[in-house]
Short mmCIF file of C-alpha atoms in Angstrom, two decimals:
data_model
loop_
_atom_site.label_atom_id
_atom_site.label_comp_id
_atom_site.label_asym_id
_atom_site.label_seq_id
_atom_site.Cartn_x
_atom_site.Cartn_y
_atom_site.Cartn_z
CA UNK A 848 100.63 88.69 127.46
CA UNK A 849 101.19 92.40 126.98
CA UNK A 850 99.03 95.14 128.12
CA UNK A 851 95.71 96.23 126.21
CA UNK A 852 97.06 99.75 125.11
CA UNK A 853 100.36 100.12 124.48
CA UNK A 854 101.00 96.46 123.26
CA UNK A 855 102.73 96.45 120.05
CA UNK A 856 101.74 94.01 116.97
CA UNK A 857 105.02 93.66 115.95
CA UNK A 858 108.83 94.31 118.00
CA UNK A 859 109.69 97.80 117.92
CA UNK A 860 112.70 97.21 115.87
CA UNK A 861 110.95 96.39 112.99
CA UNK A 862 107.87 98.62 113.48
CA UNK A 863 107.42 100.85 110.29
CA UNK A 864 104.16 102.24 111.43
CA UNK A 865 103.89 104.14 115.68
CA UNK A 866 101.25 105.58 116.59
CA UNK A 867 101.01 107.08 120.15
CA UNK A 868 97.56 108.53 122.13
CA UNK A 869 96.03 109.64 118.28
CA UNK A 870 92.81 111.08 119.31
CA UNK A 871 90.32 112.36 117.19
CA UNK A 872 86.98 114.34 117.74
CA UNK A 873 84.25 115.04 115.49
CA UNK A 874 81.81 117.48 117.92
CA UNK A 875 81.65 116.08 121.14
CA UNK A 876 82.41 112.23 120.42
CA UNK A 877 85.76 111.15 120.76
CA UNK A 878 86.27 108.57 117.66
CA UNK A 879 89.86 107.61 118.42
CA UNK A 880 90.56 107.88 121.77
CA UNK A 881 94.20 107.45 122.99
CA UNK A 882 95.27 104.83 120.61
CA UNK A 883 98.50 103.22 120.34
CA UNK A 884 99.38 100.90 118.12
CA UNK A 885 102.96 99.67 116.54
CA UNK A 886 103.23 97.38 113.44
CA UNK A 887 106.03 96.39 110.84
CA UNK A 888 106.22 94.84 107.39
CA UNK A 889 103.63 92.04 106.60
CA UNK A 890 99.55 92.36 106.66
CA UNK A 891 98.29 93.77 109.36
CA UNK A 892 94.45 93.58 109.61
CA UNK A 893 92.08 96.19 111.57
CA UNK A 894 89.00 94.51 112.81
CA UNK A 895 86.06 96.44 114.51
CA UNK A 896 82.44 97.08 114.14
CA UNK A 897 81.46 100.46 112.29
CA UNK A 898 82.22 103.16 114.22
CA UNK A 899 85.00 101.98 116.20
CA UNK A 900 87.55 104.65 114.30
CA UNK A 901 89.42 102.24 111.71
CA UNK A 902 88.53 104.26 108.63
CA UNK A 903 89.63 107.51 110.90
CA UNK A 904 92.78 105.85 112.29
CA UNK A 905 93.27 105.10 108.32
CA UNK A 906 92.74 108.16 107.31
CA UNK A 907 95.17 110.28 109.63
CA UNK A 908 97.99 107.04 108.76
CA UNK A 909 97.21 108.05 104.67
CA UNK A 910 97.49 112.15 105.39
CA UNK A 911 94.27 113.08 104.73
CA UNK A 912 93.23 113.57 108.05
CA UNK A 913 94.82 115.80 110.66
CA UNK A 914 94.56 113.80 114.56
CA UNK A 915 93.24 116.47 117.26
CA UNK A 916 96.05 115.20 119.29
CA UNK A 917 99.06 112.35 119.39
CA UNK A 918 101.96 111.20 117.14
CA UNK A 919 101.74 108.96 113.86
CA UNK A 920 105.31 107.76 112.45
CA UNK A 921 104.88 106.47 109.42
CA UNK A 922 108.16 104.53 107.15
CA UNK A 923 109.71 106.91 109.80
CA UNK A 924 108.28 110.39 108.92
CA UNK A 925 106.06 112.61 110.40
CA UNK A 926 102.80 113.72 108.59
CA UNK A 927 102.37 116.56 110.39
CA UNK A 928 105.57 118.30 109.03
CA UNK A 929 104.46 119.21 105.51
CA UNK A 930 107.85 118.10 103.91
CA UNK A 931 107.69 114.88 105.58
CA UNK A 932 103.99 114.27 104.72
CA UNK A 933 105.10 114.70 101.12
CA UNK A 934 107.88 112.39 101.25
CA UNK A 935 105.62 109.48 102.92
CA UNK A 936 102.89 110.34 100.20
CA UNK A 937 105.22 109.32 97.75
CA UNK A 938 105.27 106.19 99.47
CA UNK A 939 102.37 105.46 100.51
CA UNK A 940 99.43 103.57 98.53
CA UNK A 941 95.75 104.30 100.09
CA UNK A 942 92.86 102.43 99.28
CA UNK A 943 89.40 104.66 100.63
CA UNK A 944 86.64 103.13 101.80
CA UNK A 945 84.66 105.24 99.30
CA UNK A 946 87.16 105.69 96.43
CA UNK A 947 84.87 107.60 94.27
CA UNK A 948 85.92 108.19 90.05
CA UNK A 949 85.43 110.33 87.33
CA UNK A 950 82.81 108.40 85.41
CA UNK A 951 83.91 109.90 81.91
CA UNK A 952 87.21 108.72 82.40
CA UNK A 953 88.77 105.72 80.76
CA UNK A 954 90.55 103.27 83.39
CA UNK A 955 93.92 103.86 82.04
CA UNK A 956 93.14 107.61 82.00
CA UNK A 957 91.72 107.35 85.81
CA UNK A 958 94.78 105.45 86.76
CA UNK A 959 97.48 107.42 84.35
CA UNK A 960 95.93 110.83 86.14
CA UNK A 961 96.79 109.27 89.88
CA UNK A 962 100.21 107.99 88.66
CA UNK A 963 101.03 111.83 87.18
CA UNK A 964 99.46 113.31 90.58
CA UNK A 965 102.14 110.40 92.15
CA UNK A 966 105.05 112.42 90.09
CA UNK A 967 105.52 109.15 87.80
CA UNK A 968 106.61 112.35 85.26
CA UNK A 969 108.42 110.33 82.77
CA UNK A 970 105.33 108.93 79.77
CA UNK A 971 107.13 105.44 79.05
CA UNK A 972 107.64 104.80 82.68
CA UNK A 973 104.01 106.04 83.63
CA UNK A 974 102.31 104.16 80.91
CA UNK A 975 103.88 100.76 81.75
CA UNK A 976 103.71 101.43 85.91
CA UNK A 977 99.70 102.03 84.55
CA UNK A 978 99.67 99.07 82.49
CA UNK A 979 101.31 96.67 84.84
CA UNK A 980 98.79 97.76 87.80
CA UNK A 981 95.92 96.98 85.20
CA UNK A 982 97.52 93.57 84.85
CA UNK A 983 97.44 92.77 88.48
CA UNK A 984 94.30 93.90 88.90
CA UNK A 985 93.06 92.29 85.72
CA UNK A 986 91.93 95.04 84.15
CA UNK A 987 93.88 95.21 81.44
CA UNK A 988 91.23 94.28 79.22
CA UNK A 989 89.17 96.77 80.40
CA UNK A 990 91.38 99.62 79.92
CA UNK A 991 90.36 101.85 77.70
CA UNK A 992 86.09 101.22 79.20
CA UNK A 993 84.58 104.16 80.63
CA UNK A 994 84.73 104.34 84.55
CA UNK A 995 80.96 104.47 84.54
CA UNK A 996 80.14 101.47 82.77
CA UNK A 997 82.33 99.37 85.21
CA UNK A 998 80.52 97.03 87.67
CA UNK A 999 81.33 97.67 91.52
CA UNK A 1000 83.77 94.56 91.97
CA UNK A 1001 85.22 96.70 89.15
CA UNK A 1002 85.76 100.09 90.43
CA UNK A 1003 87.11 98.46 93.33
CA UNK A 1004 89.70 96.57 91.52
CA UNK A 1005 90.54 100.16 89.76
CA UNK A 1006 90.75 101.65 92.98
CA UNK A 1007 93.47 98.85 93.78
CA UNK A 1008 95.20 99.85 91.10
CA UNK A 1009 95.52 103.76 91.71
CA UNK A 1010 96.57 102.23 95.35
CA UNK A 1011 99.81 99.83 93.83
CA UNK A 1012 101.08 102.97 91.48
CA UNK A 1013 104.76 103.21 92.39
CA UNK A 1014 104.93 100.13 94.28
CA UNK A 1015 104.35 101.48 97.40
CA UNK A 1016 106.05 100.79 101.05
CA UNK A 1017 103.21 101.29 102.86
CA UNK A 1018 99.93 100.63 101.49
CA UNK A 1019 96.30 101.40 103.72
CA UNK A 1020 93.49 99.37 102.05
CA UNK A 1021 90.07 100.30 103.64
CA UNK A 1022 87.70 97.12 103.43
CA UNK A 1023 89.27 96.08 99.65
CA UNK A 1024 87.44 93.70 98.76
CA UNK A 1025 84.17 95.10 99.27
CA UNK A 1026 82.02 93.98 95.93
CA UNK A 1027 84.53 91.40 95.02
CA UNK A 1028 83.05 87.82 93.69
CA UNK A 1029 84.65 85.18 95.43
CA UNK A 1030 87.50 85.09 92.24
CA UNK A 1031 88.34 88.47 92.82
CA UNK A 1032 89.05 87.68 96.18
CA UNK A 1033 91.19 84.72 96.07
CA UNK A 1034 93.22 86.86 93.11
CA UNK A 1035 93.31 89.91 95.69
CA UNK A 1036 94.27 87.76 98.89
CA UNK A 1037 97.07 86.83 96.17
CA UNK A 1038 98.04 89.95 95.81
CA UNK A 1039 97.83 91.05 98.45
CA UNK A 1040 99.81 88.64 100.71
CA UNK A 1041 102.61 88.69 97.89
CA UNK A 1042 102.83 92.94 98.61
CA UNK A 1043 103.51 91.73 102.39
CA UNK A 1044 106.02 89.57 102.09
CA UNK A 1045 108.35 92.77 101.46
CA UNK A 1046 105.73 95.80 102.25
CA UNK A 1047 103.68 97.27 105.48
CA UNK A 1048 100.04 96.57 104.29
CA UNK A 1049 97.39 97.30 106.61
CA UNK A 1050 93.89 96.30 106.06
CA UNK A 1051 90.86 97.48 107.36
CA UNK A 1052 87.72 94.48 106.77
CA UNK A 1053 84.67 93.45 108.05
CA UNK A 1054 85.60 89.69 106.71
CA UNK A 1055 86.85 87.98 109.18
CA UNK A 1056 87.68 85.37 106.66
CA UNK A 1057 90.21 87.46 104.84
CA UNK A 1058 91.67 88.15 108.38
CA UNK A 1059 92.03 84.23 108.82
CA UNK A 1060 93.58 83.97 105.38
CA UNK A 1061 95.74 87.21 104.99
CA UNK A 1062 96.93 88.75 108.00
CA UNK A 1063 99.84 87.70 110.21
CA UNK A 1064 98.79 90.30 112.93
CA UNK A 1065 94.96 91.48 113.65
CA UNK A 1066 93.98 94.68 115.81
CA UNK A 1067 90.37 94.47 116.68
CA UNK A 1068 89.28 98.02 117.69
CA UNK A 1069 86.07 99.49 119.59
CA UNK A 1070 85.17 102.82 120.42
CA UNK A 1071 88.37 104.34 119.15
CA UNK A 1072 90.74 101.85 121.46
CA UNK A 1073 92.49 98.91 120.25
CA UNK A 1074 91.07 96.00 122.58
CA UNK A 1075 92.63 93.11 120.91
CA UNK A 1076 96.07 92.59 119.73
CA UNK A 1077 98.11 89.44 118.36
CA UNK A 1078 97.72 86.86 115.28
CA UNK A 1079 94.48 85.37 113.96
CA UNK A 1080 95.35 82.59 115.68
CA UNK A 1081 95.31 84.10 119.08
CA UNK A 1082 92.25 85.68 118.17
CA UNK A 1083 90.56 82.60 117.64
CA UNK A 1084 92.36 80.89 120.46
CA UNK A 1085 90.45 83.58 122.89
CA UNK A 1086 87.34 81.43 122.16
CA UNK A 1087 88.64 78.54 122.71
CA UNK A 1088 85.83 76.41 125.50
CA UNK A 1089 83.13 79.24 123.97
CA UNK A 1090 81.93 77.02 120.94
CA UNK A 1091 79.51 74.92 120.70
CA UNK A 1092 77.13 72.98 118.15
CA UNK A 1093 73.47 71.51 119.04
CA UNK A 1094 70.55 70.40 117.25
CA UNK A 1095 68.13 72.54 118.88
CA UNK A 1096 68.77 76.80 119.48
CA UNK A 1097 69.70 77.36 122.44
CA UNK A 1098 67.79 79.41 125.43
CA UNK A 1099 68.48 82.35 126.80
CA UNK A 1100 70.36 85.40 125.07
CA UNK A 1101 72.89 83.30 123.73
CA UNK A 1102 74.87 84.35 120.64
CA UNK A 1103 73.78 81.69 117.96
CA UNK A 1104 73.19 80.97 114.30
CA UNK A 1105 71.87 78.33 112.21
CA UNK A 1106 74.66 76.74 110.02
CA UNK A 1107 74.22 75.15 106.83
CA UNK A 1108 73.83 71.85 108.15
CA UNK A 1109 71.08 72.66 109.69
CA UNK A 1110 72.84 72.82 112.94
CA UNK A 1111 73.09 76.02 116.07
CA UNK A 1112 76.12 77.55 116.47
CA UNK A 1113 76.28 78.71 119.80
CA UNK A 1114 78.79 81.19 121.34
CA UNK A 1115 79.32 81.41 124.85
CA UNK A 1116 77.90 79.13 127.87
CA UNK A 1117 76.99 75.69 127.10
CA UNK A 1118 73.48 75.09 125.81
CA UNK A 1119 72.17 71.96 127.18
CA UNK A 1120 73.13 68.89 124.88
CA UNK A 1121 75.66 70.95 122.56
CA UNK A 1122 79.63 69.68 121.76
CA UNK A 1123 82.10 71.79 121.51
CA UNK A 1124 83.39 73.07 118.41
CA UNK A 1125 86.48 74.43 117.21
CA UNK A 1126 86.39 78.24 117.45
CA UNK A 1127 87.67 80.82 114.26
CA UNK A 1128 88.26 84.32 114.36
CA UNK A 1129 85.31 85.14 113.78
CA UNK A 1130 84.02 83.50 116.75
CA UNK A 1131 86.81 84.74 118.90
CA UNK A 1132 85.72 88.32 117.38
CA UNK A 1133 82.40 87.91 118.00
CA UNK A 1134 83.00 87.11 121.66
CA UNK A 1135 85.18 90.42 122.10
CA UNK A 1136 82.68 92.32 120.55
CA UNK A 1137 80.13 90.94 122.95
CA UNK A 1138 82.46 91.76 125.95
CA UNK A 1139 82.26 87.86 126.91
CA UNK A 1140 84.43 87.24 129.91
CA UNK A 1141 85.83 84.57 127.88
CA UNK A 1142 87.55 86.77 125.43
CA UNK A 1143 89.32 89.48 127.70
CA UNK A 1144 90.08 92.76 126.08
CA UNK A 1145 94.19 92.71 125.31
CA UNK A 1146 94.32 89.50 125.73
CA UNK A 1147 97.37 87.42 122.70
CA UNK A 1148 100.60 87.01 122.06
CA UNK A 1149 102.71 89.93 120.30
CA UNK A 1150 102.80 88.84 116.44
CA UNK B 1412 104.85 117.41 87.49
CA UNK B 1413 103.23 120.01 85.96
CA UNK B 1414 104.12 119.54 82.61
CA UNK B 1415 102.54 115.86 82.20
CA UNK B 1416 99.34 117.30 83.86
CA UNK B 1417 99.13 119.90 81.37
CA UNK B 1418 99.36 117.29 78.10
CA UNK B 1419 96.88 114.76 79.78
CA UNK B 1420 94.83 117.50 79.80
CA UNK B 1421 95.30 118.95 76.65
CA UNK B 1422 94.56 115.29 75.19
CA UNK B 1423 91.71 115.32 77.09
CA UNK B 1424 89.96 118.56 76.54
CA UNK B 1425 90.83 117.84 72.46
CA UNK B 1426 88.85 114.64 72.64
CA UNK B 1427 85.89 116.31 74.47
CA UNK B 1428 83.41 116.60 72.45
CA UNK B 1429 82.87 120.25 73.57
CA UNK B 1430 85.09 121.81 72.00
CA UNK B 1431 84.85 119.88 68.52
CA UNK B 1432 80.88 120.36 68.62
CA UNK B 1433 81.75 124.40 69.18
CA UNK B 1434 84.00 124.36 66.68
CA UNK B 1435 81.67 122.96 64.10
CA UNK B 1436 78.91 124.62 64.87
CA UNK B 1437 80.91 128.09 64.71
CA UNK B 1438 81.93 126.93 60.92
CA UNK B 1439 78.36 126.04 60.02
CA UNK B 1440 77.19 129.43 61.51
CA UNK B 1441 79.50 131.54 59.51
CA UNK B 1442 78.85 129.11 56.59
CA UNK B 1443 75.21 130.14 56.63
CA UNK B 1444 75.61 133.56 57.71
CA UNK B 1445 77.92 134.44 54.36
CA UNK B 1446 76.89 131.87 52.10
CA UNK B 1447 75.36 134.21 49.44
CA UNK B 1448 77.98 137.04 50.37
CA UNK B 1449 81.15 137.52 48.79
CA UNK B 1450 83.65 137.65 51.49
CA UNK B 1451 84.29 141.38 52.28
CA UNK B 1452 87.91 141.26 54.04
CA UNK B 1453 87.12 144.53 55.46
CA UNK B 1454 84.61 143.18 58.08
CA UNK B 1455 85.23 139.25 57.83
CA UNK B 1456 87.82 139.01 61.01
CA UNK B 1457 85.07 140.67 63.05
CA UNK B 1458 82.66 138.34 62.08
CA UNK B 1459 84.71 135.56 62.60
CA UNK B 1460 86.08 136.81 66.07
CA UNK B 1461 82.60 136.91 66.85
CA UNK B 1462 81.78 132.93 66.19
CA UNK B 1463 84.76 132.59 67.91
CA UNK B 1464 83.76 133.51 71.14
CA UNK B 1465 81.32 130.10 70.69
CA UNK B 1466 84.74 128.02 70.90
CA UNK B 1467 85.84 130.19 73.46
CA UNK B 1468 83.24 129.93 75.09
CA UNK B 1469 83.25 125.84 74.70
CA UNK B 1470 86.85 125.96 75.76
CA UNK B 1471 86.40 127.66 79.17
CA UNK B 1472 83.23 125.44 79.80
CA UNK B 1473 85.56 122.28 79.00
CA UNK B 1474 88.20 123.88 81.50
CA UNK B 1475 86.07 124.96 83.86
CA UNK B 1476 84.45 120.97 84.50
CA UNK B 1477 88.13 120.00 84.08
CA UNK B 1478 89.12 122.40 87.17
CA UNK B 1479 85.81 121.69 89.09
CA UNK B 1480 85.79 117.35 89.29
CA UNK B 1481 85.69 116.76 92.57
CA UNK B 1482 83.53 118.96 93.31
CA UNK B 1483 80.90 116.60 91.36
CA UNK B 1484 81.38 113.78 93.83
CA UNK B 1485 85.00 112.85 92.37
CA UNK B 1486 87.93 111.25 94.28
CA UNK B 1487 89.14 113.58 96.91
CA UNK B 1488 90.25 111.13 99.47
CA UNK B 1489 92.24 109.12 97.07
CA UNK B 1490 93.76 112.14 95.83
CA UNK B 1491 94.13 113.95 99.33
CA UNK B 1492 96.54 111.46 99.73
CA UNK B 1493 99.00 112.20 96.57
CA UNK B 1494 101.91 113.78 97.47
CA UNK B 1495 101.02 115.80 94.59
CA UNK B 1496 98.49 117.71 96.93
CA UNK B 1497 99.72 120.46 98.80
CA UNK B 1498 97.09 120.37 101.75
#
C-alpha cells in the first residue's frame, strides 16, 4: 500500500509523465489542489466525477493550460520552458473534451490543416499520415464530407484522428468515446489499447466500463486530489464484502439500483436477505465516491 | 511550415465560392455596363479597376473569415496544443 498523494501509478523508472503539487485556481476555488501523480507507457485512465479537475489536469499535461503553481514533466520536458513545450507538442496527441471544427471543412481538409499546424511539411507524407488516421478511425469513406454534416460519434472519431497525426508518444484523450455506438467503441478500445502497448495514453472517462476493459492503471480523482491509485482490479477489489443483490430495495440511504433482472443492487451494508455479489469498478468507484469506509481513499497496489 | 499553410489556403480560398461569385459578377457588371459601347481604351482600365475592387473586396472578405475561425466557435484547444502555436 502506498500513500494517497504521492503514490505513483507506475515505478519511477519508467514514468514518462511527473507531476508534482500542480495546483490550479479559477477565482477563489482551488480545482487542482496539490496533485501528484507519476505514470509510464500503457493506458492510464482518470476517473472522477465532474469537477474533480481531470479535464484541467489534462489540459496543463497537453500545454494549453498554464498550472498556478507545481511541476509537470512530460516525455521528459518541461512545458513551461517555451522551447521545451514545443518539442513535447510535437509529440504529443490531445484529444479535448470539446474538440470543436470548422463545419465548412472537408475531413481530410480538417485533419490535413492539424497535420500542417503538426509541421508534417512534406505533401506525400502529410496526405498519407492524413489518410492512414482516416483509416483507423474509419473515416476514410467519409473523407472528402463536410464537417457539418457528420453525426457526433463522427466528429468524435475525426477528433481521434487530428489526435493520432504523427503517431504520437504521448497522447491525452478527454472522455473519447463520448457519442460512440457500441461498434465504435469496441473499434476505439482496439485502438486504443494497441497505441499502449508502445505509447503513454492517458484517458480521461466517465465509463467505468472502458476503465475495466482498457486501462492497466486507474487514478480516480476528487476535488482536485488523486484519492485512488492502482489497477482496475484493485479498484474493484476495494469493494470487495460491499455488494450485494436482493429481491426487494433495500431501506435506508443505501446506494442501490434496479438491474435488468429485475433484481437491487445494493452497495454498502447488508440489506436484510441480500447475497453478496461480485463487485466491478464501477462499484468499487462508486463506493470511493461515496466516501464508504469500505473503500479508503489511497487505498491499491502500485500498477 | 509556412509554406504548406499558405497553398492549403490558397486551394481553399480558390474553391470558395466568394471569390468565383465576385469574379463573375464583376464580368457581368462590366458586360452590361459597356455592352452597347465600343471599348474606349482611354478610360476602360479605370472602369475595370473599379469592378475590381468587387473581387478585392471578395478576396479580403474570404481572408478575413480565413484569419478569424476560431473566433466563430472553431478548435482552439485542439490547436492550442500544436506545436505550431506559439502561445
Amino acid at each position: 500500500m502506498t500513500s494517497p498523494t504521492t503514490a505513483p501509478t507506475s515505478g519511477p523508472a519508467t514514468a514518462t509523465v511527473t507531476v508534482r503539487d500542480l495546483t490550479k485556481r479559477y477565482g477563489r476555488t482551488a480545482v487542482l489542489d496539490g496533485l501528484t501523480l507519476e505514470f509510464g507507457r500503457g493506458v492510464t485512465g482518470l476517473l472522477g466525477p465532474n469537477g474533480a479537475g481531470k479535464t484541467t489536469l489534462l489540459r496543463c499535461l497537453a500545454t494549453t493550460l498554464a498550472p498556478d503553481g507545481g511541476e509537470v514533466r512530460a516525455l521528459g520536458l518541461d512545458p513551461s520552458h517555451p522551447a521545451r513545450r514545443t518539442e513535447l507538442r510535437r509529440r504529443l496527441g490531445y484529444l479535448p473534451q470539446n474538440p470543436g471544427f470548422y463545419p465548412h471543412f472537408t475531413v481530410f481538409e480538417l485533419v490535413e490543416y492539424v497535420a500542417i499546424l503538426k509541421e508534417l511539411t512534406d505533401r506525400a507524407e502529410r496526405h498519407r499520415e492524413v489518410r492512414r488516421v482516416l483509416r483507423e478511425t474509419g473515416l476514410a469513406d467519409l473523407a472528402w464530407t463536410k464537417a457539418r454534416r457528420l453525426s457526433g460519434g463522427m466528429r468524435q472519431r475525426l477528433a481521434l484522428a487530428q489526435a493520432l497525426l504523427g503517431d504520437p508518444d504521448l497522447l491525452i484523450l478527454d472522455e473519447p468515446t463520448v457519442g460512440l455506438d457500441p461498434e465504435q467503441r469496441m473499434r476505439f478500445r482496439a485502438l486504443v489499447s494497441l497505441l499502449g502497448e508502445s505509447r503513454t495514453v492517458l484517458l480521461s472517462t466517465h465509463q467505468t466500463e472502458d476503465v475495466a476493459a482498457l486501462c492497466e492503471r486507474v487514478v480516480v480523482m476528487r476535488d482536485g486530489a488523486a484519492v485512488f491509485r492502482g489497477t482496475p482490479g484493485d479498484l474493484a477489489a476495494t469493494a470487495a464484502g460491499r455488494v450485494w443483490l436482493s429481491d426487494r430495495p433495500p431501506a435506508g440511504e443505501s446506494l442501490f439500483w434496479r438491474t435488468a433482472d429485475g433484481r437491487y443492487r445494493t452497495l454498502g451494508d447488508r440489506p436484510g436477505e441480500a447475497v453478496p455479489a461480485d463487485p466491478g469498478v464501477e462499484d468499487g468507484y462508486l463506493l470511493l465516491l461515496a466516501g464508504h469506509p469500505g473503500a479508503r481513499p489511497g487505498d491499491g497496489a502500485d500498477a | 511550415m509556412n509554406r504548406p499553410l499558405v497553398w492549403f489556403e490558397i486551394r481553399r480560398m480558390a474553391r470558395s465560392p466568394l471569390p468565383s461569385g465576385a469574379a463573375a459578377l464583376c464580368l457581368g457588371l462590366r458586360l452590361a455596363a459597356t455592352w452597347e459601347l465600343a471599348p474606349d481604351m482611354s478610360v476602360e482600365p479605370v472602369g475595370t479597376s473599379g469592378a475590381m475592387l468587387l473581387l478585392a473586396a471578395a478576396m479580403m472578405l474570404a481572408a478575413h473569415l480565413a484569419t478569424s475561425r476560431d473566433g466563430r466557435g472553431g478548435m482552439p484547444e485542439t490547436l492550442g496544443a500544436l506545436p505550431g502555436r506559439c502561445a
